[in-house]
CSV table of C-alpha atoms and ligand atoms in Angstrom, one decimal:
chain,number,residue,atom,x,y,z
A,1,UNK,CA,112.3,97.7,118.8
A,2,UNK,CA,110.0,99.6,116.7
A,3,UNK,CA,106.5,99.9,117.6
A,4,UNK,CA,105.0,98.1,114.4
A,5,UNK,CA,107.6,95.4,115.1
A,6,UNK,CA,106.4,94.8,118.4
A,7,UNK,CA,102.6,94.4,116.9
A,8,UNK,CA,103.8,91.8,114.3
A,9,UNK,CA,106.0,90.0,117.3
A,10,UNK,CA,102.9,89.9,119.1
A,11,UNK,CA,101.0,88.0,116.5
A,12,UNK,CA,103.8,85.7,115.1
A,13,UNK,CA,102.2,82.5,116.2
A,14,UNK,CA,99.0,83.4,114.0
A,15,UNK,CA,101.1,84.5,111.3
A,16,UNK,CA,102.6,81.5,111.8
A,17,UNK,CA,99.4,79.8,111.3
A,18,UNK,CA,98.2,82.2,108.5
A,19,UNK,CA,101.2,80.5,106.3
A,20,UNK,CA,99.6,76.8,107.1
A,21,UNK,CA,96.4,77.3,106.5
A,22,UNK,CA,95.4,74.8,103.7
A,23,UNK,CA,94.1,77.7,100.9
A,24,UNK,CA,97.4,79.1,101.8
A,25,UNK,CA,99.4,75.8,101.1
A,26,UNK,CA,97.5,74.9,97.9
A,27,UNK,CA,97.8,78.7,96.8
A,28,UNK,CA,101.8,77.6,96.8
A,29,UNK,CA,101.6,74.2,95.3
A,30,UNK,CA,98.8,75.5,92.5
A,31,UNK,CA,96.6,72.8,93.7
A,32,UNK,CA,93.8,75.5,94.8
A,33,UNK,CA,90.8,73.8,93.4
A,34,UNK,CA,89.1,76.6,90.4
A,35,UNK,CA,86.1,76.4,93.1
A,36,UNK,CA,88.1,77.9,96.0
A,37,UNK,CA,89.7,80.6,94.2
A,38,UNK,CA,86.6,81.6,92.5
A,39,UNK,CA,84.8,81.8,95.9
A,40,UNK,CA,87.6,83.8,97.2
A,41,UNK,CA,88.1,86.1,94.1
A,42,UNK,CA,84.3,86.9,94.4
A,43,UNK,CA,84.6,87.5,98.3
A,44,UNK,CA,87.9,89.6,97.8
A,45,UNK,CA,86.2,92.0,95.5
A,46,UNK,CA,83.7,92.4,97.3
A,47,UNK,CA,86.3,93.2,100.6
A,48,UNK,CA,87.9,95.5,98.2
A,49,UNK,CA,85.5,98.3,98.5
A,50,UNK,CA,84.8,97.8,101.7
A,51,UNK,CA,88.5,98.1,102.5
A,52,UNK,CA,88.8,101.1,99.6
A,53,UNK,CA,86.0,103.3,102.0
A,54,UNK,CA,87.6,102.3,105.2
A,55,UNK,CA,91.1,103.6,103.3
A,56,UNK,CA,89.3,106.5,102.0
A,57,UNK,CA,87.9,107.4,105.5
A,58,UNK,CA,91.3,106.8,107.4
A,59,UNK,CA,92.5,109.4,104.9
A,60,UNK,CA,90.5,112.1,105.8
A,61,UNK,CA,90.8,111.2,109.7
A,62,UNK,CA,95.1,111.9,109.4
A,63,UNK,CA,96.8,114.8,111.1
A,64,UNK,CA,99.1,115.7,108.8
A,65,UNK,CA,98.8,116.6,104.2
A,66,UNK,CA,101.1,113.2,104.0
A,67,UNK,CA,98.8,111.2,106.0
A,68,UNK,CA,95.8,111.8,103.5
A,69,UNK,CA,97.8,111.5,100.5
A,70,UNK,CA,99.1,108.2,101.7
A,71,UNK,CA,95.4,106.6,102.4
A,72,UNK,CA,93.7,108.2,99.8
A,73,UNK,CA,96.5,106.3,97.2
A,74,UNK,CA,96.0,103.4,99.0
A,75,UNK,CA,92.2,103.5,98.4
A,76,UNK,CA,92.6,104.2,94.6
A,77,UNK,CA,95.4,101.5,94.7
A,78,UNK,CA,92.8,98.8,96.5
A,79,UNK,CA,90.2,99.6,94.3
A,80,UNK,CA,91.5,100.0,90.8
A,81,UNK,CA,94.9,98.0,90.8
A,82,UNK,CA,93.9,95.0,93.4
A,83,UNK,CA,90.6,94.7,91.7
A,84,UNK,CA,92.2,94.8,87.9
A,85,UNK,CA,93.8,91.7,89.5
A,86,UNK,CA,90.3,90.0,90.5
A,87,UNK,CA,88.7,91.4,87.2
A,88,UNK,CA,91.4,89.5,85.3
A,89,UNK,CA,90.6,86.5,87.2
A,90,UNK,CA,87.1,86.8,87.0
A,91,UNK,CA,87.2,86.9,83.0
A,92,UNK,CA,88.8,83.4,83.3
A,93,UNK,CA,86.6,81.8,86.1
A,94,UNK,CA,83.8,83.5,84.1
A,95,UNK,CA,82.3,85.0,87.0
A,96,UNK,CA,80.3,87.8,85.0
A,97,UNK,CA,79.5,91.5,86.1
A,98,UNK,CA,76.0,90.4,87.2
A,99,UNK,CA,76.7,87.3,88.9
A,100,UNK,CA,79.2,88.9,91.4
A,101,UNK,CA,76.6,91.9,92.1
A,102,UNK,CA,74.2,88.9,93.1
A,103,UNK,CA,76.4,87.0,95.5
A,104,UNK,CA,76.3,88.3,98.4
A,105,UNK,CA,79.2,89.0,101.3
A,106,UNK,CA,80.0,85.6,103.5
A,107,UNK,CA,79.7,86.2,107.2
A,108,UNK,CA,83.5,85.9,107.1
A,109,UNK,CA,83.9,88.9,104.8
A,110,UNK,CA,80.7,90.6,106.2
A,111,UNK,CA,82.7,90.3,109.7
A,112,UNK,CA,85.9,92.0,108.5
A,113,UNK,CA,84.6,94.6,106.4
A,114,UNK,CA,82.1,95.9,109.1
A,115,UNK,CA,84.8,95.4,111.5
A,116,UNK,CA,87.2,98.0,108.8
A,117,UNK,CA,84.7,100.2,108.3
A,118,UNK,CA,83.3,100.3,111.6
A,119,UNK,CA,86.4,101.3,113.4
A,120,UNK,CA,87.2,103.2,110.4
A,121,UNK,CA,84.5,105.9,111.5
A,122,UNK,CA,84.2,105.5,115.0
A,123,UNK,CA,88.2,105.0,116.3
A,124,UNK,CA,91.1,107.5,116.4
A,125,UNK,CA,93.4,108.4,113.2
A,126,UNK,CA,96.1,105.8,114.9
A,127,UNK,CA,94.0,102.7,116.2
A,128,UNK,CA,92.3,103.1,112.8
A,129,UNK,CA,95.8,103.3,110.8
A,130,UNK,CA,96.5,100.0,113.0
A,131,UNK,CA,93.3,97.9,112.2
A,132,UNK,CA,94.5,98.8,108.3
A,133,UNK,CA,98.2,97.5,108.8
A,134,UNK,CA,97.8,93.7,108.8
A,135,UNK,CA,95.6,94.5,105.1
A,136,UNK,CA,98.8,95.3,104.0
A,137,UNK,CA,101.3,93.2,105.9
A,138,UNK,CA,100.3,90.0,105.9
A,139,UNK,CA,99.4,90.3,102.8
A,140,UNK,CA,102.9,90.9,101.6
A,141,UNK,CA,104.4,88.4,104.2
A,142,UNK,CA,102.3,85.7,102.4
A,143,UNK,CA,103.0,86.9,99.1
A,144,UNK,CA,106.5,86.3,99.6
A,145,UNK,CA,106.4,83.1,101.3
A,146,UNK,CA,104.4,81.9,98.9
A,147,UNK,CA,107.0,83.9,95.9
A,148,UNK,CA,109.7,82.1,97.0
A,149,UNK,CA,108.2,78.4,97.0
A,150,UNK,CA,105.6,78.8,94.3
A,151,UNK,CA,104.6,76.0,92.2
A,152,UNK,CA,106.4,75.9,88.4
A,153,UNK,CA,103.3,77.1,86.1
A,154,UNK,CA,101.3,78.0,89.2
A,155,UNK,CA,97.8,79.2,87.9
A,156,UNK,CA,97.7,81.7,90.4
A,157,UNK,CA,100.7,83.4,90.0
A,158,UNK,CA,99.5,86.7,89.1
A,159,UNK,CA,98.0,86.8,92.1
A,160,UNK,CA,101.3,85.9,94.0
A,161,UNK,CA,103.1,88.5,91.9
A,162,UNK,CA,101.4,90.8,93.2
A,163,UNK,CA,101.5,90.9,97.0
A,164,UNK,CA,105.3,90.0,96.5
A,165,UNK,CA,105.7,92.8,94.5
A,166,UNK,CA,107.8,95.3,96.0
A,167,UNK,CA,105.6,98.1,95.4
A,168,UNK,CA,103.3,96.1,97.4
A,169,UNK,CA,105.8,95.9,100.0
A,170,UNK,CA,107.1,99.3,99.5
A,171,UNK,CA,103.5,100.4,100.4
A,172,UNK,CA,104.0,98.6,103.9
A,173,UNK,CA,106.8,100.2,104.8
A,174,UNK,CA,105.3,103.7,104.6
A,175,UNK,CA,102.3,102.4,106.9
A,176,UNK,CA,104.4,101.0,109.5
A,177,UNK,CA,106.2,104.4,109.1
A,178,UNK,CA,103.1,106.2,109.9
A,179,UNK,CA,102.2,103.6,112.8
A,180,UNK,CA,105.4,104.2,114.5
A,181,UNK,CA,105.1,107.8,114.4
A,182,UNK,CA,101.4,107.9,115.7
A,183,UNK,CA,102.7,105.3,118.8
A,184,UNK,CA,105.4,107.7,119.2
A,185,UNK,CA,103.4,110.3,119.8
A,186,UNK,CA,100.1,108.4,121.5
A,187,UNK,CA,99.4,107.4,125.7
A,188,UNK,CA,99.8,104.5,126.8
A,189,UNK,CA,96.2,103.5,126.2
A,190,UNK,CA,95.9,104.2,122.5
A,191,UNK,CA,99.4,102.2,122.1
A,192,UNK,CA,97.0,99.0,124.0
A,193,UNK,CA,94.1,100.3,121.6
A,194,UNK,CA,96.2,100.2,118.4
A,195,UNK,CA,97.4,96.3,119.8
A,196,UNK,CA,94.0,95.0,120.4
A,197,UNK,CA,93.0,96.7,116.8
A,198,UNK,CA,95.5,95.0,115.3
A,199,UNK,CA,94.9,91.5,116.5
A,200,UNK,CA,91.5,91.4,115.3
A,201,UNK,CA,92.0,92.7,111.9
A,202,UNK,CA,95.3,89.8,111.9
A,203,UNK,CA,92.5,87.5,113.0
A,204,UNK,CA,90.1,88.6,110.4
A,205,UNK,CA,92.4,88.0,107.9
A,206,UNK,CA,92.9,84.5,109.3
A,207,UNK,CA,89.2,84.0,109.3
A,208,UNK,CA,89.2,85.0,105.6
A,209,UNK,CA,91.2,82.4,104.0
A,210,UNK,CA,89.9,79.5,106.2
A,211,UNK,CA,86.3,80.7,105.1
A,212,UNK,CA,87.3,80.9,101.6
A,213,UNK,CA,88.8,77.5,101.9
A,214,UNK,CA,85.9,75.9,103.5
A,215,UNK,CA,82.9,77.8,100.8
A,216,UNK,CA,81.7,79.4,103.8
A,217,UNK,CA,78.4,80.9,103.1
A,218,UNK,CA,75.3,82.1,105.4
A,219,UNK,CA,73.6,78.5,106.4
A,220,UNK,CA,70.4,77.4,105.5
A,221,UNK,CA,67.2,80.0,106.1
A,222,UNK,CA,69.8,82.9,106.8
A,223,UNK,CA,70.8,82.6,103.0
B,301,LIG,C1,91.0,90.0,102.8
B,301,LIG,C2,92.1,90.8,102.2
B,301,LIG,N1,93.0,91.4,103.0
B,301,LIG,C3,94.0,92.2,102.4
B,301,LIG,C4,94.2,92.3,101.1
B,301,LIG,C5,95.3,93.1,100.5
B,301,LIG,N2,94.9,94.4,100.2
B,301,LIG,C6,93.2,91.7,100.3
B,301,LIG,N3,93.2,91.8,99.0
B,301,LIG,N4,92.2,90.9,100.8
């Protein structure tokens, strides 16, 4: 088994629970209340450029020309392609320029962008590589789900389009490509470190969606 397939069998069961989670149910149906989405549109953008630097920083961290070419694509693709998505979606929700500048990050996406960027700077080229892969994977995993049972005239079908795309998926593929090559080539202890990175970002992208679901937002004085 390939090492990126042992890191998704590892964390089927919250994959598993990823797919149930009630934004991710209504995303399928088209039942997402307007209020949801917009929250999480506003939150993804934000997480966008978070997850663009963290990109951009993995880039410059690889071993090898392919390695920065890869990341730094990924960046551009996260922060002009992903967010033309949001912008698009933001016209409709009318979320203006100014309004998303002055909402600030949720503790859920203030958790996993510090936790990209953080680990970003401070980790190895492959534990950081791992913390990126679930961005990517699960992202595409639910796209498809969701593709393939998606509401007739689902509103948010742009959005499913897009993580099902296989471009999207295409770009998966070449970062589990680079995973198993760096596990190939990495002790025993950065193959545990590259795990445990994993997990968390799989968590934090859990965390995400059941915080967008939910309107979480900083409580009371700590707004
Ligand atoms: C929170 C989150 N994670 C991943 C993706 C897909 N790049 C995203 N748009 N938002």
């Amino acid at each position: 088994m390939s090492f990126s397939q042992s890191l998704w069998n590892a964390n089927q069961a919250l994959f598993q629970s990823t797919l149930e989670l009630p934004f991710n149910q209504e995303l399928a149906s088209g039942t997402l209340s307007r209020e949801r989405f917009r929250h999480y549109m506003i939150q993804d953008a934000h997480y966008l450029v978070a997850y663009g630097r963290a990109l951009a920083v993995t880039a410059a961290k690889s071993d090898n020309a392919e390695g920065v070419v890869q990341f730094a694509n990924a960046a551009n693709e996260a922060v002009v392609v992903e967010r033309a998505l949001h912008g698009g979606f933001m016209r409709d929700f009318g979320v203006t320029p100014e309004q998303f500048a002055a909402t600030p990050l949720t503790p859920a996406c203030h958790h996993y962008t510090s936790y990209l960027l953080a680990t970003a700077w401070s980790a190895t080229y492959p534990v950081a590589v791992a913390a990126l892969l679930p961005c990517f994977w699960i992202y595409a995993e639910v796209g498809r789900d969701i593709h393939a049972r998606s509401a007739k005239d689902n509103p948010y079908q742009a959005w499913v389009d897009t993580y099902a795309s296989e471009e999207f998926h295409a770009a998966v593929r070449g970062v589990c490509a680079t995973v198993d090559r760096l596990a190939e080539e990495a002790t025993e202890a950065t193959r545990a470190a590259m795990h445990a990175a994993y997990k968390d970002a799989a968590r934090l992208e859990w965390m995400f969606w059941d915080s967008a679901y939910r309107l979480g937002d900083w409580q009371g004085s700590l707004r």
